[in-house]
Short mmCIF file of C-alpha atoms in Angstrom, two decimals:
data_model
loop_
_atom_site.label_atom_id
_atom_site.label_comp_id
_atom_site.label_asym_id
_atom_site.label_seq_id
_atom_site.Cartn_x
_atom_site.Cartn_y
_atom_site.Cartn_z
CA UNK A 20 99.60 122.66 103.41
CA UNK A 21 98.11 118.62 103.65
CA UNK A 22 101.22 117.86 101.06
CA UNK A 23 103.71 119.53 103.29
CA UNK A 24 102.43 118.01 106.20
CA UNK A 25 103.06 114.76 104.63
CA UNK A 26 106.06 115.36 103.63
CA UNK A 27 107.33 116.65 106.93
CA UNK A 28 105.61 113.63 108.30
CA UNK A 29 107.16 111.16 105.77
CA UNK A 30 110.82 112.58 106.43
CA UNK A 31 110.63 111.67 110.37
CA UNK A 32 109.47 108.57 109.89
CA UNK A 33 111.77 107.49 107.17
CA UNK A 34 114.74 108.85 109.06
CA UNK A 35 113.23 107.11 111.94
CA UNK A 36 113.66 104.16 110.10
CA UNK A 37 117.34 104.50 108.86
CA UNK A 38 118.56 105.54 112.07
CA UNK A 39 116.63 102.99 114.21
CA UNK A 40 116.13 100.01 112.02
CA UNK A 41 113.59 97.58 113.64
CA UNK A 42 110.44 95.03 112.71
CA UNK A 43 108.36 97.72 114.14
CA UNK A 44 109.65 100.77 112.08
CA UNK A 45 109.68 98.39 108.54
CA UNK A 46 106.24 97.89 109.49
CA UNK A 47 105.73 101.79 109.71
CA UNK A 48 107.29 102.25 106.14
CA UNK A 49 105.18 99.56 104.65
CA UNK A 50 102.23 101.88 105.92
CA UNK A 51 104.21 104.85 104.94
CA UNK A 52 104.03 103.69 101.09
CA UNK A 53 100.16 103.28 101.14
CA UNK A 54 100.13 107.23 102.32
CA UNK A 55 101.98 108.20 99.80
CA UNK A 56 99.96 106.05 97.30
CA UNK A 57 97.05 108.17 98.91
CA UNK A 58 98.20 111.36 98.64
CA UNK A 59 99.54 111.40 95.16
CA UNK A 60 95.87 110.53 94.54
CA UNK A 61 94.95 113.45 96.40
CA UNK A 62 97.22 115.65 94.58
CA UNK A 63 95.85 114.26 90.81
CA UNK A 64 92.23 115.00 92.15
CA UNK A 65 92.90 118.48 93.53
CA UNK A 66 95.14 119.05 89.81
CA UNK A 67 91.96 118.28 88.29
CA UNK A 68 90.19 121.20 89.78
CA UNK A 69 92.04 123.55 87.25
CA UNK A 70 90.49 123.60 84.02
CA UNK A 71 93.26 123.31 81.45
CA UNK A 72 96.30 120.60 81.61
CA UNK A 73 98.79 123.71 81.40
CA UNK A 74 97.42 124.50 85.01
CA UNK A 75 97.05 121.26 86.25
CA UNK A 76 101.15 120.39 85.00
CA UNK A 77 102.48 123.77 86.77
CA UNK A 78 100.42 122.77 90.23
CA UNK A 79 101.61 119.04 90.41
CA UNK A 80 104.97 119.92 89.82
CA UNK A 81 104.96 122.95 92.39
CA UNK A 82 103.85 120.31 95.03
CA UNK A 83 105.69 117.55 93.73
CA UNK A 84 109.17 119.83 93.67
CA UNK A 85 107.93 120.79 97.47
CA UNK A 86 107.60 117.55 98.52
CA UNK A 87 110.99 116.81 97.31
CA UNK A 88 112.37 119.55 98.60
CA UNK A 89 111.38 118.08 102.28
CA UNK A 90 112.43 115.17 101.86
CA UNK A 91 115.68 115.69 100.72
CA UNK A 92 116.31 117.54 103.64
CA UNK A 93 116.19 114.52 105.95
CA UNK A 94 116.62 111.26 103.95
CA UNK A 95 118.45 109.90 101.32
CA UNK A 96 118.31 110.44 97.43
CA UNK A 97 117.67 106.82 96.64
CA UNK A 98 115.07 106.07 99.48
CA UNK A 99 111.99 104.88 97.79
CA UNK A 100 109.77 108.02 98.80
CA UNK A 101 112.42 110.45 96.91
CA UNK A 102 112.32 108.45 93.80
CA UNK A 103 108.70 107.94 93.58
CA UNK A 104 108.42 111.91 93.39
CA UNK A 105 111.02 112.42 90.97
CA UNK A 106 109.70 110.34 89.12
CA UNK A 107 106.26 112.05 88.87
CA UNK A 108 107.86 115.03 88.79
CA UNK A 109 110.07 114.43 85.63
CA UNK A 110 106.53 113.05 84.14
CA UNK A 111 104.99 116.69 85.04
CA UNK A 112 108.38 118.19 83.43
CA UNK A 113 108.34 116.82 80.12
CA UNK A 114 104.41 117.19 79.75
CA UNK A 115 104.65 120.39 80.30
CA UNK A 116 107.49 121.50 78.46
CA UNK A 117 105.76 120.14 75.64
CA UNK A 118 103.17 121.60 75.97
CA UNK A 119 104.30 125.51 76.33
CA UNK A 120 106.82 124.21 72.74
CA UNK A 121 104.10 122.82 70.77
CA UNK A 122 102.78 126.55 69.60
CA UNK A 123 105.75 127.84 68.64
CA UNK A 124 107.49 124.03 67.41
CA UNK A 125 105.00 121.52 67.58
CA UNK A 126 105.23 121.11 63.57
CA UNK A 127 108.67 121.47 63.43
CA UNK A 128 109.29 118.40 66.24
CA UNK A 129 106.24 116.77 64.60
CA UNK A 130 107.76 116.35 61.03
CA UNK A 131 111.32 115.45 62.34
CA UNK A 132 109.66 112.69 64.31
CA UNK A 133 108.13 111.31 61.19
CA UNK A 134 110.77 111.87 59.05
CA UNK A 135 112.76 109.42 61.22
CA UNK A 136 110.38 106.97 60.91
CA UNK A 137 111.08 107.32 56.72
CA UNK A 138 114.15 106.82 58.00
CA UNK A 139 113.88 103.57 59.96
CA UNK A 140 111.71 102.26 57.37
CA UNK A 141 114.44 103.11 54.95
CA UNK A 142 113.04 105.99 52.84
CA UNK A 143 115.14 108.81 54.09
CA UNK A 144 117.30 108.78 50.85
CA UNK A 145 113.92 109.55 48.95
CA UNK A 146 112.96 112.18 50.79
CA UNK A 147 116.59 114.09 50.61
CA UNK A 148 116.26 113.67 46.80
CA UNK A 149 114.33 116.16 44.75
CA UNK A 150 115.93 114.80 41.32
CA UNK A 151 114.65 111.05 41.86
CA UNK A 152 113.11 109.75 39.00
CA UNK A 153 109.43 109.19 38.98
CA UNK A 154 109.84 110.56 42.82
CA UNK A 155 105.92 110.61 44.03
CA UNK A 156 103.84 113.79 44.90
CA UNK A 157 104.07 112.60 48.58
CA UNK A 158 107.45 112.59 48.69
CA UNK A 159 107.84 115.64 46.74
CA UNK A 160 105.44 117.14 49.53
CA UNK A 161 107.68 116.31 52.09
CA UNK A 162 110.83 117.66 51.44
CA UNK A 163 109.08 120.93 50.07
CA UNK A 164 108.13 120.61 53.95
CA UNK A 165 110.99 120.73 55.38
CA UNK A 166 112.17 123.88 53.65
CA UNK A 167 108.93 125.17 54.35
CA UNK A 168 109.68 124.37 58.14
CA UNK A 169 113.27 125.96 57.62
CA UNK A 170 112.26 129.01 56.62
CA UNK A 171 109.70 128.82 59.74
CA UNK A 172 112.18 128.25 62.30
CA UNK A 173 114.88 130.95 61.57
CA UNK A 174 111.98 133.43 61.43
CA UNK A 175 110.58 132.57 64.38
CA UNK A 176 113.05 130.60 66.38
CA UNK A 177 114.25 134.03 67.99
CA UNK A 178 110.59 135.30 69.30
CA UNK A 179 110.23 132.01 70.53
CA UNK A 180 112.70 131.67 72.72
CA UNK A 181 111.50 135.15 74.30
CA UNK A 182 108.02 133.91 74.43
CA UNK A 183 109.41 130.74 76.56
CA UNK A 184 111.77 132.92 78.93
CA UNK A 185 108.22 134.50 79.61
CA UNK A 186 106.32 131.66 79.98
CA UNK A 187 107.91 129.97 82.86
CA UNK A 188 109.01 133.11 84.39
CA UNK A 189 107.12 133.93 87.90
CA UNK A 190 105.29 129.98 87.60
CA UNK A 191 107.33 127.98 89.96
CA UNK A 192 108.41 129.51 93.81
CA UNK A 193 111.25 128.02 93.34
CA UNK A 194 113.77 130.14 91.14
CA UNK A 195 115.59 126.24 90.51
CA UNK A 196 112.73 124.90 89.36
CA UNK A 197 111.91 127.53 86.86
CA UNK A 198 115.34 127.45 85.30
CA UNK A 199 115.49 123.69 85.39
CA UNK A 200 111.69 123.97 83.08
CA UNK A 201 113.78 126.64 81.29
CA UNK A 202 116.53 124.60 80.71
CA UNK A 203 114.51 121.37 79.54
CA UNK A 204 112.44 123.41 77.20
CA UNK A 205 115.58 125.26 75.68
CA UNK A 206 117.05 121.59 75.25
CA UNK A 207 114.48 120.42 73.34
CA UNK A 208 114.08 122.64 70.58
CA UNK A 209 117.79 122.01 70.00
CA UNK A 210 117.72 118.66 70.02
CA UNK A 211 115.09 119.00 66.94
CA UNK A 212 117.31 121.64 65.66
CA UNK A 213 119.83 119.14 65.59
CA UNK A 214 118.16 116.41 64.35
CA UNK A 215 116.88 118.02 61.85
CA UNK A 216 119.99 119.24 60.57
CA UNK A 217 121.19 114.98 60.37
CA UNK A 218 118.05 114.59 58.36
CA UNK A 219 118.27 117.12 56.23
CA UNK A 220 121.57 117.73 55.52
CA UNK A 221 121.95 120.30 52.78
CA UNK A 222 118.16 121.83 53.44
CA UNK A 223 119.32 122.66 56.91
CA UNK A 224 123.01 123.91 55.72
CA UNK A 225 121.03 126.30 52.96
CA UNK A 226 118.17 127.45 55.12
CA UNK A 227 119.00 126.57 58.55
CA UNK A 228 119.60 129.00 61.40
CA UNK A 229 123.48 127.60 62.62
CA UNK A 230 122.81 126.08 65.63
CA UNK A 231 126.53 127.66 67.58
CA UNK A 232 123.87 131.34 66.85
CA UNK A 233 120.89 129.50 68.65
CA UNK A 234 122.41 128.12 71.34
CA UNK A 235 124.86 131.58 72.27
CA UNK A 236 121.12 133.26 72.03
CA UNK A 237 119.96 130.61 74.51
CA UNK A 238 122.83 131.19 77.11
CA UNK A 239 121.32 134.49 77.05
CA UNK A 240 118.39 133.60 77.83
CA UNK A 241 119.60 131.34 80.39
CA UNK A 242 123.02 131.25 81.77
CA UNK A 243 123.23 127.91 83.18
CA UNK A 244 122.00 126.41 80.17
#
């Protein structure tokens, strides 16, 4: 209710502004930004009544989205207010999308991320090659990894994407927002599948669930994905 307020608030004021420029209404905005500096603080604290980051993600972006929603009613998409909450909101987003991934990806994601950074220190090559002379136990390790994390995916990519449509499903009021979570959660585990599959070339060719399957079994799960 106090967030709403705000917003509703906030929205007059700023459209006061836009439609009645003045010294007195820039002075208003000046003191508009040290409310809203306020209140997000006020939303973090009451976030941090919920015991577990999971909750606390799901009810700052429920009032972050429902700020936004207000204030895209009434002012413009660029105004200062609009982008300060998209911005936290995205923040919220991503946190929380990798969160509800990590159980069912986390390694996956994990080991791609490192493996680039073979890459970028220029290592890749050893890791691709099992037949490299004198090749070390480490790097013998990690390529046995990644068909170890092949063989994970395709037999659990499927339950996982069931597991997700669950997840989000009934969290957000708004029906948007929960396919827009949807949406950036399904993205991500393609991404990896993808990146993986540039990595790993003939591992992911062998092994690796094609990703044309995964992503027609994602546009099930989510048509405007």
């Amino acid at each position: 209710m106090i967030t709403r307020r705000y917003a509703e608030f906030s929205s007059a004021l700023i459209g006061l502004s836009e439609n009645f420029p003045s010294e007195l209404t820039k002075s208003m905005l000046a003191d508009l930004r040290e409310l809203r500096d306020e209140v997000q603080c006020f939303m973090l604290k009451m976030a941090s009544v919920f015991p577990n980051r999971e909750e606390q993600n799901i009810f700052l972006i429920n009032n972050y989205d429902m700020v936004l929603g207000v204030l895209m009613e009434w002012t413009r998409e660029d105004s200062s207010e609009v982008e300060s909450f998209q911005r936290l909101l995205n923040q919220q987003s991503i946190e929380y999308v990798k969160g509800i991934l990590d159980p069912h990806f986390g390694e996956f994601i994990q080991f791609v991320l490192r493996a680039e950074e073979f890459q970028t220190e220029g290592k890749l090559d050893q890791l691709r090659n099992l037949e490299v002379f004198l090749m070390s136990c480490e790097q013998f390790k990690s390529r046995w990894k990644a068909v170890q994390l092949a063989r994970y995916f395709n037999d659990n990519w499927k339950s996982a994407l069931e597991s997700l449509k669950e997840k989000v499903q009934g969290i957000f009021p708004s029906l948007e927002r929960e396919s827009v979570i949807h949406q950036m959660a399904l993205s991500r585990v393609i991404e990896y599948h993808f990146r993986f599959q540039r990595l790993f070339p003939s591992v992911a060719r062998d092994r690796l669930t094609n990703s044309h399957h995964i992503l027609v079994e994602m546009k099930r799960y989510n048509p405007s994905f």
